[in-house]
XYZ file of C-alpha atoms in Angstrom:
150
model
C 7.206 -6.126 -20.564
C 9.960 -4.251 -22.377
C 7.606 -1.265 -22.803
C 7.052 -1.184 -19.028
C 10.794 -1.428 -18.346
C 11.428 1.445 -20.771
C 8.672 3.535 -19.173
C 10.023 2.970 -15.647
C 13.553 3.632 -16.847
C 12.385 6.989 -18.244
C 10.628 7.851 -14.976
C 13.713 6.986 -12.941
C 16.090 8.817 -15.296
C 13.918 11.944 -15.182
C 14.489 11.997 -11.427
C 18.190 11.172 -11.687
C 17.912 7.492 -10.727
C 19.091 4.470 -12.677
C 17.358 1.244 -13.581
C 19.606 -1.210 -11.760
C 19.372 -4.967 -12.322
C 17.841 -5.308 -8.843
C 15.150 -2.722 -9.615
C 14.433 -4.464 -12.899
C 13.990 -7.791 -11.064
C 11.484 -6.195 -8.682
C 9.648 -4.605 -11.612
C 9.526 -7.911 -13.514
C 8.140 -9.730 -10.466
C 5.422 -7.098 -10.066
C 4.612 -7.234 -13.778
C 4.513 -11.046 -13.872
C 2.193 -11.056 -10.828
C 0.036 -8.045 -11.651
C -3.108 -10.013 -10.854
C -1.903 -10.562 -7.278
C -1.426 -8.292 -4.290
C 2.117 -9.065 -3.200
C 3.677 -8.126 0.118
C 7.306 -7.022 0.282
C 8.206 -10.503 1.506
C 6.359 -12.078 -1.435
C 8.245 -9.820 -3.846
C 11.525 -10.632 -2.102
C 10.965 -14.402 -2.336
C 10.161 -14.159 -6.042
C 13.118 -11.850 -6.728
C 15.430 -14.302 -4.904
C 14.468 -16.932 -7.482
C 15.758 -14.611 -10.213
C 18.824 -13.355 -8.356
C 19.806 -14.952 -5.027
C 22.121 -12.026 -4.223
C 19.317 -9.448 -3.899
C 18.661 -8.552 -0.263
C 15.397 -7.820 1.504
C 16.488 -4.225 2.243
C 17.042 -3.647 -1.489
C 13.529 -4.898 -2.232
C 12.045 -2.602 0.446
C 13.971 0.407 -0.872
C 12.930 -0.354 -4.449
C 9.265 -0.717 -3.489
C 9.432 2.595 -1.620
C 11.084 4.303 -4.612
C 8.544 2.866 -7.064
C 5.714 3.902 -4.753
C 7.052 7.460 -4.433
C 7.158 7.731 -8.246
C 3.632 6.276 -8.719
C 4.980 3.235 -10.539
C 3.255 1.044 -7.971
C 0.667 1.646 -5.289
C 0.716 0.242 -1.798
C -2.445 -0.892 -0.074
C -3.353 -2.061 3.385
C -6.127 -4.627 3.596
C -6.290 -4.582 7.376
C -3.866 -7.435 7.994
C -0.914 -5.234 8.952
C 1.001 -5.904 5.716
C 1.393 -3.503 2.840
C 0.539 -5.027 -0.527
C 1.812 -3.711 -3.824
C 0.570 -3.639 -7.372
C 1.786 -2.082 -10.571
C -0.096 1.085 -11.554
C 1.469 1.832 -14.927
C -0.909 -0.509 -16.745
C -3.954 1.360 -15.398
C -2.955 4.962 -15.056
C -6.353 6.612 -15.626
C -6.313 8.366 -12.259
C -8.634 5.954 -10.494
C -7.846 2.859 -8.539
C -9.937 -0.229 -8.759
C -11.839 -1.503 -5.755
C -11.285 -4.593 -3.637
C -13.492 -7.182 -1.981
C -11.675 -8.700 1.010
C -12.765 -11.995 2.551
C -12.576 -11.762 6.345
C -12.434 -15.552 6.657
C -9.733 -16.693 4.195
C -8.103 -13.353 3.260
C -8.832 -13.670 -0.468
C -8.755 -10.354 -2.319
C -11.002 -9.908 -5.347
C -10.526 -6.926 -7.641
C -13.523 -4.990 -8.882
C -12.751 -3.026 -12.006
C -16.073 -1.201 -12.011
C -16.009 2.389 -10.836
C -18.963 2.377 -8.471
C -18.348 5.831 -7.051
C -18.655 8.095 -10.100
C -22.057 9.458 -9.030
C -20.835 10.031 -5.475
C -17.730 11.815 -6.751
C -19.865 14.119 -8.860
C -22.170 14.929 -5.916
C -19.185 15.605 -3.631
C -17.573 17.816 -6.267
C -20.766 19.820 -6.798
C -21.903 20.090 -3.180
C -18.552 20.753 -1.504
C -16.745 22.389 -4.437
C -14.048 19.767 -3.934
C -11.910 18.374 -6.740
C -11.365 14.646 -6.246
C -8.133 13.196 -7.567
C -8.716 9.609 -6.509
C -10.626 7.284 -4.225
C -10.291 3.796 -2.822
C -13.009 1.395 -1.770
C -12.526 -1.791 0.244
C -15.504 -3.992 1.003
C -15.110 -6.653 3.688
C -17.198 -9.805 3.868
C -17.026 -13.501 3.034
C -16.169 -14.864 -0.406
C -18.275 -17.423 -2.256
C -15.987 -20.314 -1.223
C -16.156 -19.463 2.472
C -19.924 -19.001 2.375
C -20.396 -22.371 0.666
C -18.055 -24.110 3.150
C -20.197 -22.792 6.028
C -23.376 -24.074 4.412
C -22.111 -27.664 4.305
């Protein structure tokens, strides 16, 4: 965790921002929950457990700042709420993909890059340099399918 804090501190300092205690709380919450897709409200509720004086507006501003500096990425899974996840741990230029259950809302991460062949074809055919892609697949998770079968 200290390596991540140092890395974010360097990013912020290079753009003339400081690592405030509030920003560090937000970063720690995102790091501690990197396997989840937290909304701003989720982050706020977890930050409040660390420091009750941190306000919701501060959390929103911090998430926006971190997003602008590619420290985190925001995603929309079709439910009208932005979700956030830390990107520093996986900064290879590609995002992972998500399976989204339309029944219960569960989000499953796929770490396989299924679109490499497609990217290559697009690059060759259209002479287009791809910097990133995102794939969301909607359906029903194993639990919801098995509940329906009973």
